[in-house]
Each structure stands twice: as structure tokens, then as C-alpha cells.
Amino acid sequence: RLPFVLREPRPYPECAEALTPETMRLLGQSYLDSLPEEASSAPRFVDKMPFNFFHLGLIASLFPKAKIIHMRRDPLDTCLSVFFHQFSPYYAFSTRLEWLGQYYRDYARLMNHWETQLPQQMLSISYEDLVARPKEQIDRLLDYCALDKEPACERFWESSRQVDTASYAQVRRPIYTTAVRRSEAYRAELAPIRSILELP
């Protein structure tokens, strides 16, 4: 809705050039006002929408104190995991290996851009490092977010909070290593993605 708010003929993201400090303040407040009550009253909250990576420049502009966390994972393992999930039609790119390879390529290119543009606001964590050394990586994440270290952070699966995302089953068990290099068993089938991403 940015073109409408700014009364700009240019589509997003081009119209973002017309943002002023006042419109950024209003847009940021509008987003905060739309949060569920438990999030809006919390000192911190997490927004883990999958398409946030498209908008990191705008997010950083509206919320200069936001902490952006980028979880990097092996490209083939990532694509295989997405392909195995049955997402809604909105995720049509996940239904064909060629589309998925092209989407991942563009995502990686855009994230490389954001990491050069927002180095102080972004922390990249390797999924493989997290699985291999969870305490080290969790401590790193908490330090970055200026959060106290609590034993519950390392025993997240004991939480009784409701989880409504595709990862609902994974957060109910301790960190496991079986998803690392899972794609190796599907090497031949993943040839279209390997070709697009120029992987051996």
C-alpha cells in the first residue's frame, strides 16, 4: 500500500524514494498498531514472515533499531525442504524444481545486497553451525539482540507456546542433525536446481 499512502504513481519499491521522516514515522506506527495485543505490549517481538527479505531496506528505514537475523543454510537442503512442504498456492515457486532454483538464486542475490547495505543491522547465522554448536550460536544470537542468556533458550522445545507455522513440529523437539546434507540422497533429482545455482 506504499504507493497509495505516498500518493505516488510509481510502484513499490521505486516509490520508496518519496518517503519522508514523517511518512516513515506514520508507516512504522501503523505497522505497530496492527500487531496482536500480546506483541504490541511486549518490549520485543519477532516477525518471521518468509517474504521479509524483499523489504529489508524499508524495514531498516522504518525501524532503525530492528535486529535482522538471516539464517543461511545449504542451498540444496533449503530447496529440498521447501519443495517437500505443501505450501499454499501463494508459494507457487515451490512446486517446480526449476522455479525453486530460480527463486533461490534471486533470494541469495538480494540477501547478498542487503548484507552489504545493512551490515550493522543484520546478523547471519549458518544453520549448519547452529546444529553443530547450538550453545555457541544461541549465545551469539542473544548477544546480538542484547538479550539475557536463559537456560530456556537452549531447551526451547519445552515451551508450551502455540506455534502456527510450518515449523510447528520441529520446535517441539531438540535440535537434530538429520536435516544436514539431506539433499545428498536426492542429488540426481535435484539436477535442475544444481544447474541453475551452478552447483556440482
mmCIF file of C-alpha atoms in Angstrom:
data_model
loop_
_atom_site.group_PDB
_atom_site.id
_atom_site.type_symbol
_atom_site.label_atom_id
_atom_site.label_comp_id
_atom_site.label_asym_id
_atom_site.label_seq_id
_atom_site.Cartn_x
_atom_site.Cartn_y
_atom_site.Cartn_z
ATOM 1 C CA ARG A 1 0.000 0.000 0.000
ATOM 2 C CA LEU A 2 3.028 2.295 -0.083
ATOM 3 C CA PRO A 3 2.147 3.953 -3.436
ATOM 4 C CA PHE A 4 -1.348 4.696 -2.099
ATOM 5 C CA VAL A 5 -0.043 6.096 1.201
ATOM 6 C CA LEU A 6 2.528 8.252 -0.588
ATOM 7 C CA ARG A 7 0.129 9.177 -3.436
ATOM 8 C CA GLU A 8 2.848 8.084 -5.811
ATOM 9 C CA PRO A 9 2.309 6.836 -9.379
ATOM 10 C CA ARG A 10 5.453 4.715 -9.135
ATOM 11 C CA PRO A 11 5.050 1.166 -7.804
ATOM 12 C CA TYR A 12 6.901 -0.211 -4.797
ATOM 13 C CA PRO A 13 9.864 -0.220 -4.308
ATOM 14 C CA GLU A 14 10.551 2.757 -6.623
ATOM 15 C CA CYS A 15 8.009 4.880 -4.750
ATOM 16 C CA ALA A 16 10.028 4.479 -1.527
ATOM 17 C CA GLU A 17 12.219 7.325 -2.781
ATOM 18 C CA ALA A 18 9.340 9.642 -1.829
ATOM 19 C CA LEU A 19 9.404 8.618 1.840
ATOM 20 C CA THR A 20 9.892 11.448 4.300
ATOM 21 C CA PRO A 21 10.727 11.178 8.018
ATOM 22 C CA GLU A 22 7.077 11.913 8.815
ATOM 23 C CA THR A 23 5.651 9.263 6.472
ATOM 24 C CA MET A 24 8.203 6.750 7.795
ATOM 25 C CA ARG A 25 7.068 7.502 11.344
ATOM 26 C CA LEU A 26 3.410 7.094 10.370
ATOM 27 C CA LEU A 27 4.049 3.858 8.479
ATOM 28 C CA GLY A 28 6.066 2.422 11.342
ATOM 29 C CA GLN A 29 3.335 3.310 13.812
ATOM 30 C CA SER A 30 0.688 1.840 11.504
ATOM 31 C CA TYR A 31 2.582 -1.461 11.460
ATOM 32 C CA LEU A 32 2.942 -1.465 15.252
ATOM 33 C CA ASP A 33 -0.755 -0.680 15.660
ATOM 34 C CA SER A 34 -1.632 -3.716 13.527
ATOM 35 C CA LEU A 35 0.181 -6.163 15.822
ATOM 36 C CA PRO A 36 -1.699 -8.557 18.084
ATOM 37 C CA GLU A 37 -2.096 -7.185 21.606
ATOM 38 C CA GLU A 38 0.460 -9.516 23.182
ATOM 39 C CA ALA A 39 3.114 -8.361 20.688
ATOM 40 C CA SER A 40 2.258 -4.664 20.808
ATOM 41 C CA SER A 41 2.646 -4.595 24.588
ATOM 42 C CA ALA A 42 5.925 -6.567 24.597
ATOM 43 C CA PRO A 43 9.330 -4.853 24.776
ATOM 44 C CA ARG A 44 10.423 -7.009 21.813
ATOM 45 C CA PHE A 45 8.722 -9.246 19.283
ATOM 46 C CA VAL A 46 9.693 -11.333 16.263
ATOM 47 C CA ASP A 47 8.276 -11.050 12.765
ATOM 48 C CA LYS A 48 9.431 -14.101 10.827
ATOM 49 C CA MET A 49 7.335 -13.765 7.703
ATOM 50 C CA PRO A 50 9.143 -15.596 4.880
ATOM 51 C CA PHE A 51 8.967 -12.664 2.463
ATOM 52 C CA ASN A 52 10.517 -10.102 4.812
ATOM 53 C CA PHE A 53 13.761 -10.452 2.856
ATOM 54 C CA PHE A 54 12.183 -8.477 -0.010
ATOM 55 C CA HIS A 55 11.631 -5.480 2.249
ATOM 56 C CA LEU A 56 14.732 -5.254 4.452
ATOM 57 C CA GLY A 57 15.634 -1.800 3.157
ATOM 58 C CA LEU A 58 12.192 -0.470 4.071
ATOM 59 C CA ILE A 59 12.198 -2.341 7.396
ATOM 60 C CA ALA A 60 15.579 -0.846 8.304
ATOM 61 C CA SER A 61 14.329 2.629 7.360
ATOM 62 C CA LEU A 62 11.124 2.368 9.383
ATOM 63 C CA PHE A 63 12.730 0.598 12.337
ATOM 64 C CA PRO A 64 16.389 1.616 12.654
ATOM 65 C CA LYS A 65 16.705 -0.362 15.910
ATOM 66 C CA ALA A 66 15.367 -3.574 14.353
ATOM 67 C CA LYS A 67 17.658 -6.580 14.545
ATOM 68 C CA ILE A 68 17.610 -8.558 11.296
ATOM 69 C CA ILE A 69 18.602 -12.201 11.601
ATOM 70 C CA HIS A 70 19.398 -14.134 8.456
ATOM 71 C CA MET A 71 19.576 -17.903 8.769
ATOM 72 C CA ARG A 72 21.731 -19.254 5.961
ATOM 73 C CA ARG A 73 21.500 -22.915 5.020
ATOM 74 C CA ASP A 74 22.950 -25.137 2.330
ATOM 75 C CA PRO A 75 21.103 -24.160 -0.889
ATOM 76 C CA LEU A 76 20.121 -27.697 -1.880
ATOM 77 C CA ASP A 77 18.963 -28.603 1.631
ATOM 78 C CA THR A 78 16.928 -25.387 1.705
ATOM 79 C CA CYS A 79 15.304 -26.009 -1.675
ATOM 80 C CA LEU A 80 14.548 -29.643 -0.827
ATOM 81 C CA SER A 81 12.892 -28.644 2.445
ATOM 82 C CA VAL A 82 10.739 -26.037 0.683
ATOM 83 C CA PHE A 83 9.846 -28.488 -2.081
ATOM 84 C CA PHE A 84 8.716 -31.146 0.418
ATOM 85 C CA HIS A 85 6.359 -28.738 2.181
ATOM 86 C CA GLN A 86 2.927 -28.325 0.690
ATOM 87 C CA PHE A 87 2.547 -24.582 0.864
ATOM 88 C CA SER A 88 -0.435 -22.560 -0.281
ATOM 89 C CA PRO A 89 -0.774 -21.523 -3.960
ATOM 90 C CA TYR A 90 0.798 -18.202 -2.964
ATOM 91 C CA TYR A 91 4.111 -20.121 -2.899
ATOM 92 C CA ALA A 92 3.748 -21.397 -6.470
ATOM 93 C CA PHE A 93 7.521 -21.137 -6.991
ATOM 94 C CA SER A 94 7.904 -24.077 -4.579
ATOM 95 C CA THR A 95 6.009 -26.520 -6.799
ATOM 96 C CA ARG A 96 8.601 -26.941 -9.576
ATOM 97 C CA LEU A 97 12.310 -27.511 -9.135
ATOM 98 C CA GLU A 98 13.239 -25.070 -11.904
ATOM 99 C CA TRP A 99 11.154 -22.294 -10.365
ATOM 100 C CA LEU A 100 12.546 -23.071 -6.929
ATOM 101 C CA GLY A 101 16.122 -22.887 -8.213
ATOM 102 C CA GLN A 102 15.456 -19.532 -9.875
ATOM 103 C CA TYR A 103 13.746 -18.207 -6.755
ATOM 104 C CA TYR A 104 16.611 -19.303 -4.508
ATOM 105 C CA ARG A 105 19.152 -17.725 -6.847
ATOM 106 C CA ASP A 106 17.305 -14.394 -6.702
ATOM 107 C CA TYR A 107 16.846 -14.633 -2.917
ATOM 108 C CA ALA A 108 20.604 -15.243 -2.420
ATOM 109 C CA ARG A 109 21.477 -12.338 -4.702
ATOM 110 C CA LEU A 110 19.130 -9.983 -2.847
ATOM 111 C CA MET A 111 20.398 -11.100 0.568
ATOM 112 C CA ASN A 112 23.992 -10.515 -0.513
ATOM 113 C CA HIS A 113 22.906 -6.974 -1.415
ATOM 114 C CA TRP A 114 21.244 -6.375 1.951
ATOM 115 C CA GLU A 115 24.249 -7.721 3.830
ATOM 116 C CA THR A 116 26.459 -5.115 2.157
ATOM 117 C CA GLN A 117 23.916 -2.313 2.686
ATOM 118 C CA LEU A 118 22.864 -3.135 6.262
ATOM 119 C CA PRO A 119 25.956 -4.642 7.909
ATOM 120 C CA GLN A 120 25.276 -3.155 11.353
ATOM 121 C CA GLN A 121 21.643 -4.220 11.400
ATOM 122 C CA MET A 122 21.986 -7.814 10.243
ATOM 123 C CA LEU A 123 23.379 -10.993 11.757
ATOM 124 C CA SER A 124 23.859 -14.031 9.525
ATOM 125 C CA ILE A 125 23.873 -17.435 11.179
ATOM 126 C CA SER A 126 24.731 -20.696 9.496
ATOM 127 C CA TYR A 127 22.121 -23.399 10.053
ATOM 128 C CA GLU A 128 24.876 -26.000 9.956
ATOM 129 C CA ASP A 129 26.854 -24.137 12.648
ATOM 130 C CA LEU A 130 23.738 -23.819 14.788
ATOM 131 C CA VAL A 131 23.095 -27.553 14.583
ATOM 132 C CA ALA A 132 26.728 -28.446 15.269
ATOM 133 C CA ARG A 133 27.303 -25.922 18.083
ATOM 134 C CA PRO A 134 23.907 -24.767 19.370
ATOM 135 C CA LYS A 135 25.054 -23.108 22.603
ATOM 136 C CA GLU A 136 27.731 -21.065 20.821
ATOM 137 C CA GLN A 137 25.337 -19.845 18.143
ATOM 138 C CA ILE A 138 22.451 -19.201 20.544
ATOM 139 C CA ASP A 139 24.777 -17.130 22.742
ATOM 140 C CA ARG A 140 25.914 -15.219 19.655
ATOM 141 C CA LEU A 141 22.308 -14.509 18.706
ATOM 142 C CA LEU A 142 21.372 -13.382 22.215
ATOM 143 C CA ASP A 143 24.421 -11.100 22.388
ATOM 144 C CA TYR A 144 23.472 -9.534 19.066
ATOM 145 C CA CYS A 145 19.928 -8.916 20.304
ATOM 146 C CA ALA A 146 21.168 -7.655 23.709
ATOM 147 C CA LEU A 147 19.110 -10.323 25.468
ATOM 148 C CA ASP A 148 19.980 -12.130 28.673
ATOM 149 C CA LYS A 149 21.060 -15.735 28.419
ATOM 150 C CA GLU A 150 18.472 -18.073 29.927
ATOM 151 C CA PRO A 151 18.531 -21.892 30.145
ATOM 152 C CA ALA A 152 15.136 -21.960 28.394
ATOM 153 C CA CYS A 153 16.790 -20.681 25.213
ATOM 154 C CA GLU A 154 18.680 -23.944 24.895
ATOM 155 C CA ARG A 155 15.610 -26.008 25.850
ATOM 156 C CA PHE A 156 13.129 -24.266 23.550
ATOM 157 C CA TRP A 157 11.192 -27.466 22.844
ATOM 158 C CA GLU A 158 9.845 -27.457 26.419
ATOM 159 C CA SER A 159 7.881 -24.256 25.787
ATOM 160 C CA SER A 160 4.105 -24.633 25.779
ATOM 161 C CA ARG A 161 3.533 -21.639 23.490
ATOM 162 C CA GLN A 162 1.320 -22.178 20.466
ATOM 163 C CA VAL A 163 3.148 -22.428 17.137
ATOM 164 C CA ASP A 164 1.164 -21.886 13.938
ATOM 165 C CA THR A 165 3.892 -22.071 11.296
ATOM 166 C CA ALA A 166 5.279 -24.837 9.105
ATOM 167 C CA SER A 167 7.961 -25.450 11.739
ATOM 168 C CA TYR A 168 5.459 -26.358 14.477
ATOM 169 C CA ALA A 169 6.687 -29.966 14.743
ATOM 170 C CA GLN A 170 10.382 -29.047 14.729
ATOM 171 C CA VAL A 171 10.174 -26.645 17.657
ATOM 172 C CA ARG A 172 8.728 -29.402 19.813
ATOM 173 C CA ARG A 173 11.948 -31.431 19.723
ATOM 174 C CA PRO A 174 15.603 -30.726 20.493
ATOM 175 C CA ILE A 175 17.946 -29.596 17.719
ATOM 176 C CA TYR A 176 18.708 -32.542 15.443
ATOM 177 C CA THR A 177 21.314 -33.147 12.755
ATOM 178 C CA THR A 178 19.413 -35.384 10.324
ATOM 179 C CA ALA A 179 18.429 -32.465 8.060
ATOM 180 C CA VAL A 180 22.074 -31.528 7.376
ATOM 181 C CA ARG A 181 23.090 -32.735 3.887
ATOM 182 C CA ARG A 182 19.690 -34.391 3.482
ATOM 183 C CA SER A 183 19.751 -33.345 -0.162
ATOM 184 C CA GLU A 184 22.609 -35.741 -0.939
ATOM 185 C CA ALA A 185 20.115 -38.620 -1.158
ATOM 186 C CA TYR A 186 18.259 -36.654 -3.882
ATOM 187 C CA ARG A 187 21.268 -35.469 -5.850
ATOM 188 C CA ALA A 188 20.040 -36.765 -9.223
ATOM 189 C CA GLU A 189 16.510 -35.440 -8.747
ATOM 190 C CA LEU A 190 17.850 -32.000 -7.818
ATOM 191 C CA ALA A 191 19.804 -31.657 -11.080
ATOM 192 C CA PRO A 192 17.604 -28.750 -12.308
ATOM 193 C CA ILE A 193 18.393 -26.739 -9.173
ATOM 194 C CA ARG A 194 22.075 -27.653 -9.227
ATOM 195 C CA SER A 195 22.278 -26.434 -12.815
ATOM 196 C CA ILE A 196 20.563 -23.093 -12.083
ATOM 197 C CA LEU A 197 22.679 -22.479 -8.978
ATOM 198 C CA GLU A 198 25.824 -23.722 -10.732
ATOM 199 C CA LEU A 199 26.487 -26.328 -8.062
ATOM 200 C CA PRO A 200 28.442 -29.555 -8.684
#
